[in-house]
């Protein structure tokens, strides 16, 4: 059995190497644009979405070389969302991944462009991945477009989140925001691994249910960390949700009940793995990592 910490460290190394090869260098014009992308991309993210993609792909016996560029593409989309989320018109934050945010370091216009181009590079990366059949690439592109866009993806979740600021929300609306804003890209990471691994229809459906619980668990854990951890541990401003009157699980249920709910999503995610006739121990470990993380 692979120790999860070793697996995650290897993913961080391999994905960072792939990203370095895929992103234009700082010797290529426009230099400030490429510096801005690299500033945010290599600031030390956990690479959890690539890890989910690669773990699911490995579970379905995919060739590891075939997973890497899609994993890098998902990290590009994720980093674009962080850059744009930190902008003055959105969360207006000055700290991300323990460093100054992209717009603080490079200016707002360049940060907007860095986010834009990370998004287009992600789709280009998948489209040009010659290790994958054309049909697989098209499925992945559609998956990423749906998960990062609207009406059920990350951008629509972000809009719902902005619209909900300062308003009382029922739990269904809160869950919808979390599922779209964060869950959709986490789910897409798992499903991309299943697509590249050629999972059967039944295994794909089980992966979808696993990922849906995992995605919600990820954001609930993020909500908990925002109220229980310090800024230095998180590498981003702690206590931001309450200050911005954001809709969160701890805000709705309190910390103790939120922890119980997280444990329940943990259990449900792991239960979905039992119908998959493969060694799913890595996927089990990933859920444990997500609920136990401190940043
Ligand atoms: C602005 C287009 C746009 C979308 C915004 C994802 C998102 C939607 C905003 C980012 C802010 C945020 C708190 C989102 C929730 C998702 C989340 C928990 C992001 C942090 O992910 P981690 O913990 O970060 O994986 P690292 O830095 O480790 O990659």
PDB file of C-alpha atoms and ligand atoms in Angstrom:
ATOM      1  CA  UNK A   1       0.000   0.000   0.000  1.00  0.00           C
ATOM      2  CA  UNK A   2       1.275   3.488  -0.874  1.00  0.00           C
ATOM      3  CA  UNK A   3       1.628   5.849   2.101  1.00  0.00           C
ATOM      4  CA  UNK A   4      -0.552   8.853   1.260  1.00  0.00           C
ATOM      5  CA  UNK A   5       2.021  11.477   2.253  1.00  0.00           C
ATOM      6  CA  UNK A   6       4.538   9.882  -0.151  1.00  0.00           C
ATOM      7  CA  UNK A   7       1.916   9.743  -2.890  1.00  0.00           C
ATOM      8  CA  UNK A   8       1.011  13.420  -2.415  1.00  0.00           C
ATOM      9  CA  UNK A   9       4.663  14.496  -2.380  1.00  0.00           C
ATOM     10  CA  UNK A  10       5.284  12.615  -5.645  1.00  0.00           C
ATOM     11  CA  UNK A  11       2.180  14.169  -7.232  1.00  0.00           C
ATOM     12  CA  UNK A  12       3.329  17.661  -6.212  1.00  0.00           C
ATOM     13  CA  UNK A  13       6.722  17.001  -7.790  1.00  0.00           C
ATOM     14  CA  UNK A  14       5.379  15.447 -11.022  1.00  0.00           C
ATOM     15  CA  UNK A  15       2.559  17.969 -11.507  1.00  0.00           C
ATOM     16  CA  UNK A  16       4.866  20.923 -10.852  1.00  0.00           C
ATOM     17  CA  UNK A  17       7.296  19.559 -13.451  1.00  0.00           C
ATOM     18  CA  UNK A  18       4.479  19.143 -15.987  1.00  0.00           C
ATOM     19  CA  UNK A  19       3.176  22.654 -15.249  1.00  0.00           C
ATOM     20  CA  UNK A  20       6.650  24.104 -15.647  1.00  0.00           C
ATOM     21  CA  UNK A  21       6.865  22.540 -19.111  1.00  0.00           C
ATOM     22  CA  UNK A  22       3.350  23.628 -20.115  1.00  0.00           C
ATOM     23  CA  UNK A  23       3.506  27.285 -19.019  1.00  0.00           C
ATOM     24  CA  UNK A  24       5.586  29.755 -21.085  1.00  0.00           C
ATOM     25  CA  UNK A  25       8.861  30.701 -19.385  1.00  0.00           C
ATOM     26  CA  UNK A  26       9.688  34.097 -17.934  1.00  0.00           C
ATOM     27  CA  UNK A  27      12.160  34.619 -20.804  1.00  0.00           C
ATOM     28  CA  UNK A  28       9.187  34.760 -23.208  1.00  0.00           C
ATOM     29  CA  UNK A  29       7.182  37.981 -23.749  1.00  0.00           C
ATOM     30  CA  UNK A  30       5.004  39.240 -22.193  1.00  0.00           C
ATOM     31  CA  UNK A  31       7.360  38.578 -19.312  1.00  0.00           C
ATOM     32  CA  UNK A  32       5.129  40.107 -16.603  1.00  0.00           C
ATOM     33  CA  UNK A  33       2.189  37.900 -17.644  1.00  0.00           C
ATOM     34  CA  UNK A  34       4.273  34.735 -17.406  1.00  0.00           C
ATOM     35  CA  UNK A  35       5.819  35.877 -14.124  1.00  0.00           C
ATOM     36  CA  UNK A  36       2.328  36.490 -12.720  1.00  0.00           C
ATOM     37  CA  UNK A  37       1.067  33.048 -13.757  1.00  0.00           C
ATOM     38  CA  UNK A  38       4.119  31.361 -12.281  1.00  0.00           C
ATOM     39  CA  UNK A  39       3.940  33.440  -9.081  1.00  0.00           C
ATOM     40  CA  UNK A  40       0.473  32.077  -8.308  1.00  0.00           C
ATOM     41  CA  UNK A  41       0.887  28.600  -9.756  1.00  0.00           C
ATOM     42  CA  UNK A  42       4.124  27.763  -7.955  1.00  0.00           C
ATOM     43  CA  UNK A  43       3.230  29.437  -4.672  1.00  0.00           C
ATOM     44  CA  UNK A  44       2.825  26.046  -2.962  1.00  0.00           C
ATOM     45  CA  UNK A  45      -0.727  24.760  -3.395  1.00  0.00           C
ATOM     46  CA  UNK A  46      -1.557  21.298  -2.058  1.00  0.00           C
ATOM     47  CA  UNK A  47      -2.272  19.944  -5.592  1.00  0.00           C
ATOM     48  CA  UNK A  48      -5.219  18.045  -4.162  1.00  0.00           C
ATOM     49  CA  UNK A  49      -7.270  18.100  -7.388  1.00  0.00           C
ATOM     50  CA  UNK A  50      -4.407  16.576  -9.419  1.00  0.00           C
ATOM     51  CA  UNK A  51      -3.965  14.026  -6.618  1.00  0.00           C
ATOM     52  CA  UNK A  52      -7.638  13.042  -6.825  1.00  0.00           C
ATOM     53  CA  UNK A  53      -7.435  12.714 -10.622  1.00  0.00           C
ATOM     54  CA  UNK A  54      -4.291  10.610 -10.488  1.00  0.00           C
ATOM     55  CA  UNK A  55      -5.514   8.466  -7.575  1.00  0.00           C
ATOM     56  CA  UNK A  56      -8.769   7.642  -9.386  1.00  0.00           C
ATOM     57  CA  UNK A  57      -6.890   7.039 -12.654  1.00  0.00           C
ATOM     58  CA  UNK A  58      -4.477   4.668 -10.886  1.00  0.00           C
ATOM     59  CA  UNK A  59      -7.406   2.881  -9.280  1.00  0.00           C
ATOM     60  CA  UNK A  60      -8.719   2.124 -12.774  1.00  0.00           C
ATOM     61  CA  UNK A  61      -5.229   1.085 -13.981  1.00  0.00           C
ATOM     62  CA  UNK A  62      -4.587   4.101 -16.227  1.00  0.00           C
ATOM     63  CA  UNK A  63      -1.061   4.619 -17.513  1.00  0.00           C
ATOM     64  CA  UNK A  64       0.363   7.280 -15.108  1.00  0.00           C
ATOM     65  CA  UNK A  65       1.868   9.189 -18.059  1.00  0.00           C
ATOM     66  CA  UNK A  66      -1.622   9.627 -19.497  1.00  0.00           C
ATOM     67  CA  UNK A  67      -2.915  11.317 -16.332  1.00  0.00           C
ATOM     68  CA  UNK A  68      -0.350  14.008 -15.819  1.00  0.00           C
ATOM     69  CA  UNK A  69      -1.346  16.675 -18.344  1.00  0.00           C
ATOM     70  CA  UNK A  70      -5.039  16.495 -17.413  1.00  0.00           C
ATOM     71  CA  UNK A  71      -4.026  16.779 -13.758  1.00  0.00           C
ATOM     72  CA  UNK A  72      -1.949  19.864 -14.602  1.00  0.00           C
ATOM     73  CA  UNK A  73      -4.879  21.324 -16.584  1.00  0.00           C
ATOM     74  CA  UNK A  74      -7.208  21.021 -13.580  1.00  0.00           C
ATOM     75  CA  UNK A  75      -4.616  22.751 -11.386  1.00  0.00           C
ATOM     76  CA  UNK A  76      -4.474  25.584 -13.952  1.00  0.00           C
ATOM     77  CA  UNK A  77      -8.250  26.062 -13.724  1.00  0.00           C
ATOM     78  CA  UNK A  78      -8.124  25.927  -9.934  1.00  0.00           C
ATOM     79  CA  UNK A  79      -5.306  28.495  -9.759  1.00  0.00           C
ATOM     80  CA  UNK A  80      -7.139  30.800 -12.186  1.00  0.00           C
ATOM     81  CA  UNK A  81     -10.162  30.665  -9.864  1.00  0.00           C
ATOM     82  CA  UNK A  82      -8.002  31.576  -6.859  1.00  0.00           C
ATOM     83  CA  UNK A  83      -6.418  34.538  -8.697  1.00  0.00           C
ATOM     84  CA  UNK A  84      -9.824  35.866  -9.740  1.00  0.00           C
ATOM     85  CA  UNK A  85     -11.410  35.123  -6.367  1.00  0.00           C
ATOM     86  CA  UNK A  86      -8.760  37.269  -4.650  1.00  0.00           C
ATOM     87  CA  UNK A  87      -9.387  40.318  -6.881  1.00  0.00           C
ATOM     88  CA  UNK A  88     -10.763  43.537  -5.344  1.00  0.00           C
ATOM     89  CA  UNK A  89     -14.129  42.997  -7.062  1.00  0.00           C
ATOM     90  CA  UNK A  90     -14.441  39.540  -5.485  1.00  0.00           C
ATOM     91  CA  UNK A  91     -12.923  38.629  -2.096  1.00  0.00           C
ATOM     92  CA  UNK A  92     -10.339  41.432  -2.186  1.00  0.00           C
ATOM     93  CA  UNK A  93      -7.609  39.413  -0.485  1.00  0.00           C
ATOM     94  CA  UNK A  94      -3.905  40.151  -0.189  1.00  0.00           C
ATOM     95  CA  UNK A  95      -2.622  36.722   0.910  1.00  0.00           C
ATOM     96  CA  UNK A  96      -2.833  33.400  -0.928  1.00  0.00           C
ATOM     97  CA  UNK A  97      -0.743  30.256  -0.533  1.00  0.00           C
ATOM     98  CA  UNK A  98       1.336  32.186   2.007  1.00  0.00           C
ATOM     99  CA  UNK A  99       2.326  34.879  -0.493  1.00  0.00           C
ATOM    100  CA  UNK A 100       1.016  38.200  -1.798  1.00  0.00           C
ATOM    101  CA  UNK A 101      -1.936  37.660  -4.119  1.00  0.00           C
ATOM    102  CA  UNK A 102      -1.379  38.025  -7.857  1.00  0.00           C
ATOM    103  CA  UNK A 103      -2.999  41.481  -8.162  1.00  0.00           C
ATOM    104  CA  UNK A 104      -1.043  42.830  -5.175  1.00  0.00           C
ATOM    105  CA  UNK A 105       2.223  41.705  -6.758  1.00  0.00           C
ATOM    106  CA  UNK A 106       1.518  42.371 -10.457  1.00  0.00           C
ATOM    107  CA  UNK A 107      -1.463  44.751 -10.563  1.00  0.00           C
ATOM    108  CA  UNK A 108      -5.116  44.063 -11.141  1.00  0.00           C
ATOM    109  CA  UNK A 109      -5.107  44.045 -14.949  1.00  0.00           C
ATOM    110  CA  UNK A 110      -2.253  41.536 -15.192  1.00  0.00           C
ATOM    111  CA  UNK A 111      -3.864  39.341 -12.521  1.00  0.00           C
ATOM    112  CA  UNK A 112      -7.112  39.262 -14.519  1.00  0.00           C
ATOM    113  CA  UNK A 113      -5.168  38.283 -17.634  1.00  0.00           C
ATOM    114  CA  UNK A 114      -3.122  35.665 -15.761  1.00  0.00           C
ATOM    115  CA  UNK A 115      -6.377  34.030 -14.619  1.00  0.00           C
ATOM    116  CA  UNK A 116      -7.899  34.260 -18.109  1.00  0.00           C
ATOM    117  CA  UNK A 117      -4.924  32.657 -19.767  1.00  0.00           C
ATOM    118  CA  UNK A 118      -4.571  29.886 -17.196  1.00  0.00           C
ATOM    119  CA  UNK A 119      -8.098  28.924 -18.139  1.00  0.00           C
ATOM    120  CA  UNK A 120      -7.414  28.855 -21.885  1.00  0.00           C
ATOM    121  CA  UNK A 121      -4.105  27.023 -21.348  1.00  0.00           C
ATOM    122  CA  UNK A 122      -5.970  24.332 -19.424  1.00  0.00           C
ATOM    123  CA  UNK A 123      -8.267  23.552 -22.352  1.00  0.00           C
ATOM    124  CA  UNK A 124      -5.377  23.750 -24.837  1.00  0.00           C
ATOM    125  CA  UNK A 125      -3.401  21.308 -22.663  1.00  0.00           C
ATOM    126  CA  UNK A 126      -6.126  18.680 -22.773  1.00  0.00           C
ATOM    127  CA  UNK A 127      -6.896  19.261 -26.455  1.00  0.00           C
ATOM    128  CA  UNK A 128      -3.221  18.759 -27.363  1.00  0.00           C
ATOM    129  CA  UNK A 129      -2.548  15.747 -25.115  1.00  0.00           C
ATOM    130  CA  UNK A 130      -1.485  13.190 -27.728  1.00  0.00           C
ATOM    131  CA  UNK A 131      -1.246  10.440 -25.109  1.00  0.00           C
ATOM    132  CA  UNK A 132      -5.075  10.355 -25.089  1.00  0.00           C
ATOM    133  CA  UNK A 133      -7.522   9.268 -27.802  1.00  0.00           C
ATOM    134  CA  UNK A 134      -9.387  12.163 -29.425  1.00  0.00           C
ATOM    135  CA  UNK A 135     -12.697  10.917 -27.979  1.00  0.00           C
ATOM    136  CA  UNK A 136     -11.266  10.897 -24.458  1.00  0.00           C
ATOM    137  CA  UNK A 137      -9.933  14.444 -24.934  1.00  0.00           C
ATOM    138  CA  UNK A 138     -13.367  15.682 -26.049  1.00  0.00           C
ATOM    139  CA  UNK A 139     -15.017  14.047 -23.010  1.00  0.00           C
ATOM    140  CA  UNK A 140     -12.463  15.688 -20.723  1.00  0.00           C
ATOM    141  CA  UNK A 141     -12.898  19.108 -22.334  1.00  0.00           C
ATOM    142  CA  UNK A 142     -16.689  18.900 -21.895  1.00  0.00           C
ATOM    143  CA  UNK A 143     -16.240  17.727 -18.293  1.00  0.00           C
ATOM    144  CA  UNK A 144     -13.932  20.656 -17.471  1.00  0.00           C
ATOM    145  CA  UNK A 145     -16.166  23.165 -19.263  1.00  0.00           C
ATOM    146  CA  UNK A 146     -19.210  22.050 -17.308  1.00  0.00           C
ATOM    147  CA  UNK A 147     -17.418  21.863 -13.952  1.00  0.00           C
ATOM    148  CA  UNK A 148     -15.754  25.257 -14.215  1.00  0.00           C
ATOM    149  CA  UNK A 149     -18.594  27.149 -15.901  1.00  0.00           C
ATOM    150  CA  UNK A 150     -22.358  27.531 -15.613  1.00  0.00           C
ATOM    151  CA  UNK A 151     -25.162  26.595 -14.815  1.00  0.00           C
ATOM    152  CA  UNK A 152     -23.831  23.887 -12.462  1.00  0.00           C
ATOM    153  CA  UNK A 153     -20.128  24.713 -12.213  1.00  0.00           C
ATOM    154  CA  UNK A 154     -17.647  26.841 -10.347  1.00  0.00           C
ATOM    155  CA  UNK A 155     -18.460  30.241 -11.846  1.00  0.00           C
ATOM    156  CA  UNK A 156     -22.207  29.868 -11.267  1.00  0.00           C
ATOM    157  CA  UNK A 157     -21.421  28.761  -7.684  1.00  0.00           C
ATOM    158  CA  UNK A 158     -19.283  31.855  -7.214  1.00  0.00           C
ATOM    159  CA  UNK A 159     -22.129  34.067  -8.493  1.00  0.00           C
ATOM    160  CA  UNK A 160     -24.624  32.413  -6.123  1.00  0.00           C
ATOM    161  CA  UNK A 161     -22.119  32.873  -3.293  1.00  0.00           C
ATOM    162  CA  UNK A 162     -21.694  36.586  -4.056  1.00  0.00           C
ATOM    163  CA  UNK A 163     -25.464  37.048  -4.294  1.00  0.00           C
ATOM    164  CA  UNK A 164     -25.967  35.309  -0.933  1.00  0.00           C
ATOM    165  CA  UNK A 165     -23.561  37.514   1.060  1.00  0.00           C
ATOM    166  CA  UNK A 166     -25.241  38.894   4.158  1.00  0.00           C
ATOM    167  CA  UNK A 167     -28.535  37.081   3.492  1.00  0.00           C
ATOM    168  CA  UNK A 168     -30.037  34.234   5.516  1.00  0.00           C
ATOM    169  CA  UNK A 169     -29.843  31.018   3.460  1.00  0.00           C
ATOM    170  CA  UNK A 170     -31.600  27.704   3.861  1.00  0.00           C
ATOM    171  CA  UNK A 171     -29.432  24.610   3.921  1.00  0.00           C
ATOM    172  CA  UNK A 172     -30.383  23.530   0.382  1.00  0.00           C
ATOM    173  CA  UNK A 173     -29.190  26.839  -1.052  1.00  0.00           C
ATOM    174  CA  UNK A 174     -25.978  26.628   0.988  1.00  0.00           C
ATOM    175  CA  UNK A 175     -25.328  23.083  -0.216  1.00  0.00           C
ATOM    176  CA  UNK A 176     -25.957  24.140  -3.822  1.00  0.00           C
ATOM    177  CA  UNK A 177     -23.359  26.925  -3.537  1.00  0.00           C
ATOM    178  CA  UNK A 178     -20.778  24.566  -2.033  1.00  0.00           C
ATOM    179  CA  UNK A 179     -21.472  21.840  -4.597  1.00  0.00           C
ATOM    180  CA  UNK A 180     -20.992  24.239  -7.487  1.00  0.00           C
ATOM    181  CA  UNK A 181     -18.267  26.561  -6.221  1.00  0.00           C
ATOM    182  CA  UNK A 182     -15.944  23.847  -4.925  1.00  0.00           C
ATOM    183  CA  UNK A 183     -17.534  20.431  -5.394  1.00  0.00           C
ATOM    184  CA  UNK A 184     -17.846  20.605  -9.179  1.00  0.00           C
ATOM    185  CA  UNK A 185     -14.096  20.865  -9.854  1.00  0.00           C
ATOM    186  CA  UNK A 186     -13.286  18.231  -7.213  1.00  0.00           C
ATOM    187  CA  UNK A 187     -15.837  15.898  -8.828  1.00  0.00           C
ATOM    188  CA  UNK A 188     -14.454  16.639 -12.284  1.00  0.00           C
ATOM    189  CA  UNK A 189     -10.970  15.718 -11.037  1.00  0.00           C
ATOM    190  CA  UNK A 190     -12.207  12.293  -9.956  1.00  0.00           C
ATOM    191  CA  UNK A 191     -14.293  11.756 -13.086  1.00  0.00           C
ATOM    192  CA  UNK A 192     -11.403  12.745 -15.363  1.00  0.00           C
ATOM    193  CA  UNK A 193      -9.340   9.986 -13.725  1.00  0.00           C
ATOM    194  CA  UNK A 194     -12.195   7.527 -14.287  1.00  0.00           C
ATOM    195  CA  UNK A 195     -12.535   8.587 -17.956  1.00  0.00           C
ATOM    196  CA  UNK A 196      -8.801   8.225 -18.644  1.00  0.00           C
ATOM    197  CA  UNK A 197      -8.766   4.893 -16.793  1.00  0.00           C
ATOM    198  CA  UNK A 198     -11.672   3.630 -18.941  1.00  0.00           C
ATOM    199  CA  UNK A 199     -13.920   2.885 -15.936  1.00  0.00           C
ATOM    200  CA  UNK A 200     -17.097   0.900 -16.658  1.00  0.00           C
ATOM    201  CA  UNK A 201     -20.431   2.742 -16.561  1.00  0.00           C
ATOM    202  CA  UNK A 202     -21.157   1.272 -13.140  1.00  0.00           C
ATOM    203  CA  UNK A 203     -17.758   2.219 -11.720  1.00  0.00           C
ATOM    204  CA  UNK A 204     -18.056   5.698 -13.241  1.00  0.00           C
ATOM    205  CA  UNK A 205     -21.398   6.174 -11.454  1.00  0.00           C
ATOM    206  CA  UNK A 206     -19.887   4.990  -8.136  1.00  0.00           C
ATOM    207  CA  UNK A 207     -16.945   7.379  -8.645  1.00  0.00           C
ATOM    208  CA  UNK A 208     -19.420  10.186  -9.297  1.00  0.00           C
ATOM    209  CA  UNK A 209     -21.201   9.523  -5.988  1.00  0.00           C
ATOM    210  CA  UNK A 210     -17.861   9.209  -4.130  1.00  0.00           C
ATOM    211  CA  UNK A 211     -16.661  12.497  -5.645  1.00  0.00           C
ATOM    212  CA  UNK A 212     -19.890  14.308  -4.914  1.00  0.00           C
ATOM    213  CA  UNK A 213     -19.517  13.534  -1.180  1.00  0.00           C
ATOM    214  CA  UNK A 214     -15.804  14.319  -1.323  1.00  0.00           C
ATOM    215  CA  UNK A 215     -16.412  17.709  -2.955  1.00  0.00           C
ATOM    216  CA  UNK A 216     -18.917  18.796  -0.362  1.00  0.00           C
ATOM    217  CA  UNK A 217     -16.673  17.475   2.409  1.00  0.00           C
ATOM    218  CA  UNK A 218     -13.786  19.542   1.009  1.00  0.00           C
ATOM    219  CA  UNK A 219     -15.719  22.814   1.220  1.00  0.00           C
ATOM    220  CA  UNK A 220     -17.228  22.020   4.636  1.00  0.00           C
ATOM    221  CA  UNK A 221     -13.691  21.344   5.906  1.00  0.00           C
ATOM    222  CA  UNK A 222     -12.591  24.630   4.322  1.00  0.00           C
ATOM    223  CA  UNK A 223     -15.405  26.431   6.171  1.00  0.00           C
ATOM    224  CA  UNK A 224     -14.273  24.817   9.443  1.00  0.00           C
ATOM    225  CA  UNK A 225     -10.619  25.738   8.859  1.00  0.00           C
ATOM    226  CA  UNK A 226     -11.618  29.350   8.232  1.00  0.00           C
ATOM    227  CA  UNK A 227     -12.999  29.575  11.781  1.00  0.00           C
ATOM    228  CA  UNK A 228     -10.581  27.277  13.612  1.00  0.00           C
ATOM    229  CA  UNK A 229      -7.131  27.948  12.093  1.00  0.00           C
ATOM    230  CA  UNK A 230      -4.706  30.862  12.034  1.00  0.00           C
ATOM    231  CA  UNK A 231      -3.768  32.847   8.929  1.00  0.00           C
ATOM    232  CA  UNK A 232      -0.166  31.562   9.105  1.00  0.00           C
ATOM    233  CA  UNK A 233      -1.297  27.921   8.978  1.00  0.00           C
ATOM    234  CA  UNK A 234      -3.809  28.506   6.190  1.00  0.00           C
ATOM    235  CA  UNK A 235      -1.552  30.694   4.025  1.00  0.00           C
ATOM    236  CA  UNK A 236      -4.641  32.831   3.387  1.00  0.00           C
ATOM    237  CA  UNK A 237      -6.607  35.222   5.572  1.00  0.00           C
ATOM    238  CA  UNK A 238      -8.439  33.318   8.339  1.00  0.00           C
ATOM    239  CA  UNK A 239     -11.885  34.430   9.536  1.00  0.00           C
ATOM    240  CA  UNK A 240     -12.681  35.885   6.118  1.00  0.00           C
ATOM    241  CA  UNK A 241     -16.047  34.126   5.758  1.00  0.00           C
ATOM    242  CA  UNK A 242     -17.636  35.654   8.857  1.00  0.00           C
ATOM    243  CA  UNK A 243     -16.120  39.073   8.103  1.00  0.00           C
ATOM    244  CA  UNK A 244     -17.678  39.007   4.625  1.00  0.00           C
ATOM    245  CA  UNK A 245     -20.955  37.538   5.966  1.00  0.00           C
ATOM    246  CA  UNK A 246     -20.461  34.476   3.739  1.00  0.00           C
ATOM    247  CA  UNK A 247     -22.827  31.529   3.755  1.00  0.00           C
ATOM    248  CA  UNK A 248     -20.994  28.691   5.533  1.00  0.00           C
ATOM    249  CA  UNK A 249     -21.760  25.430   7.333  1.00  0.00           C
ATOM    250  CA  UNK A 250     -20.356  26.585  10.712  1.00  0.00           C
ATOM    251  CA  UNK A 251     -22.322  29.838  10.307  1.00  0.00           C
ATOM    252  CA  UNK A 252     -25.491  27.814   9.759  1.00  0.00           C
ATOM    253  CA  UNK A 253     -24.988  24.860  12.133  1.00  0.00           C
ATOM    254  CA  UNK A 254     -22.189  25.835  14.531  1.00  0.00           C
ATOM    255  CA  UNK A 255     -18.814  24.103  14.700  1.00  0.00           C
ATOM    256  CA  UNK A 256     -19.783  20.873  16.498  1.00  0.00           C
ATOM    257  CA  UNK A 257     -22.688  19.973  14.213  1.00  0.00           C
ATOM    258  CA  UNK A 258     -20.590  20.891  11.172  1.00  0.00           C
ATOM    259  CA  UNK A 259     -17.925  18.426  12.359  1.00  0.00           C
ATOM    260  CA  UNK A 260     -20.595  15.721  12.665  1.00  0.00           C
ATOM    261  CA  UNK A 261     -21.837  16.498   9.154  1.00  0.00           C
ATOM    262  CA  UNK A 262     -18.285  16.315   7.822  1.00  0.00           C
ATOM    263  CA  UNK A 263     -17.864  12.896   9.454  1.00  0.00           C
ATOM    264  CA  UNK A 264     -21.090  11.811   7.775  1.00  0.00           C
ATOM    265  CA  UNK A 265     -19.921  12.926   4.311  1.00  0.00           C
ATOM    266  CA  UNK A 266     -16.625  11.124   5.003  1.00  0.00           C
ATOM    267  CA  UNK A 267     -18.537   7.912   5.752  1.00  0.00           C
ATOM    268  CA  UNK A 268     -20.804   8.266   2.711  1.00  0.00           C
ATOM    269  CA  UNK A 269     -17.862   8.897   0.366  1.00  0.00           C
ATOM    270  CA  UNK A 270     -16.060   5.771   1.592  1.00  0.00           C
ATOM    271  CA  UNK A 271     -19.211   3.642   1.376  1.00  0.00           C
ATOM    272  CA  UNK A 272     -19.504   4.421  -2.334  1.00  0.00           C
ATOM    273  CA  UNK A 273     -16.124   2.788  -2.905  1.00  0.00           C
ATOM    274  CA  UNK A 274     -17.310  -0.641  -1.779  1.00  0.00           C
ATOM    275  CA  UNK A 275     -19.050  -1.379  -5.101  1.00  0.00           C
ATOM    276  CA  UNK A 276     -15.856  -0.776  -7.103  1.00  0.00           C
ATOM    277  CA  UNK A 277     -14.052  -4.057  -7.678  1.00  0.00           C
ATOM    278  CA  UNK A 278     -10.556  -2.530  -7.489  1.00  0.00           C
ATOM    279  CA  UNK A 279      -8.092  -1.610  -4.752  1.00  0.00           C
ATOM    280  CA  UNK A 280      -9.672   1.651  -3.570  1.00  0.00           C
ATOM    281  CA  UNK A 281      -7.464   2.136  -0.495  1.00  0.00           C
ATOM    282  CA  UNK A 282      -5.844   5.244  -1.966  1.00  0.00           C
ATOM    283  CA  UNK A 283      -9.256   6.846  -2.503  1.00  0.00           C
ATOM    284  CA  UNK A 284     -10.195   5.963   1.055  1.00  0.00           C
ATOM    285  CA  UNK A 285      -6.988   7.590   2.308  1.00  0.00           C
ATOM    286  CA  UNK A 286      -7.688  10.736   0.302  1.00  0.00           C
ATOM    287  CA  UNK A 287     -11.009  11.281   2.073  1.00  0.00           C
ATOM    288  CA  UNK A 288      -9.248  10.845   5.408  1.00  0.00           C
ATOM    289  CA  UNK A 289      -6.628  13.406   4.333  1.00  0.00           C
ATOM    290  CA  UNK A 290      -9.264  15.927   3.282  1.00  0.00           C
ATOM    291  CA  UNK A 291     -11.231  15.753   6.518  1.00  0.00           C
ATOM    292  CA  UNK A 292      -8.034  15.795   8.619  1.00  0.00           C
ATOM    293  CA  UNK A 293      -6.179  18.589   6.812  1.00  0.00           C
ATOM    294  CA  UNK A 294      -5.080  21.728   8.643  1.00  0.00           C
ATOM    295  CA  UNK A 295      -4.617  24.045   5.668  1.00  0.00           C
TER     296      UNK A 295
HETATM  297  C1  LIG B   1     -13.610  33.613  -9.254  1.00  0.00           C
HETATM  298  C2  LIG B   1     -14.003  32.167 -11.295  1.00  0.00           C
HETATM  299  C3  LIG B   1     -13.994  32.314  -9.862  1.00  0.00           C
HETATM  300  C4  LIG B   1     -14.312  31.272  -9.106  1.00  0.00           C
HETATM  301  C5  LIG B   1     -14.172  31.297  -7.692  1.00  0.00           C
HETATM  302  C6  LIG B   1     -12.906  28.296  -6.345  1.00  0.00           C
HETATM  303  C7  LIG B   1     -13.448  29.647  -6.200  1.00  0.00           C
HETATM  304  C8  LIG B   1     -14.550  30.020  -7.069  1.00  0.00           C
HETATM  305  C9  LIG B   1     -12.934  30.552  -5.372  1.00  0.00           C
HETATM  306  C10 LIG B   1     -11.743  30.348  -4.547  1.00  0.00           C
HETATM  307  C11 LIG B   1     -11.994  30.709  -3.119  1.00  0.00           C
HETATM  308  C12 LIG B   1     -12.508  29.595  -2.333  1.00  0.00           C
HETATM  309  C13 LIG B   1     -12.377  29.656  -0.866  1.00  0.00           C
HETATM  310  C14 LIG B   1     -13.059  28.624  -2.928  1.00  0.00           C
HETATM  311  C15 LIG B   1     -13.450  27.436  -2.351  1.00  0.00           C
HETATM  312  C16 LIG B   1     -12.572  26.412  -2.927  1.00  0.00           C
HETATM  313  C17 LIG B   1     -11.369  26.226  -2.123  1.00  0.00           C
HETATM  314  C18 LIG B   1     -11.532  25.569  -0.825  1.00  0.00           C
HETATM  315  C19 LIG B   1     -10.210  26.666  -2.575  1.00  0.00           C
HETATM  316  C20 LIG B   1      -8.920  26.404  -1.933  1.00  0.00           C
HETATM  317  O1  LIG B   1      -8.477  25.157  -2.419  1.00  0.00           O
HETATM  318  P1  LIG B   1      -7.215  24.424  -1.824  1.00  0.00           P
HETATM  319  O2  LIG B   1      -7.358  24.306  -0.336  1.00  0.00           O
HETATM  320  O3  LIG B   1      -6.059  25.460  -2.155  1.00  0.00           O
HETATM  321  O4  LIG B   1      -7.026  23.153  -2.575  1.00  0.00           O
HETATM  322  P2  LIG B   1      -4.533  25.209  -2.557  1.00  0.00           P
HETATM  323  O5  LIG B   1      -3.896  26.556  -2.384  1.00  0.00           O
HETATM  324  O6  LIG B   1      -3.944  24.168  -1.654  1.00  0.00           O
HETATM  325  O7  LIG B   1      -4.537  24.780  -3.976  1.00  0.00           O
END
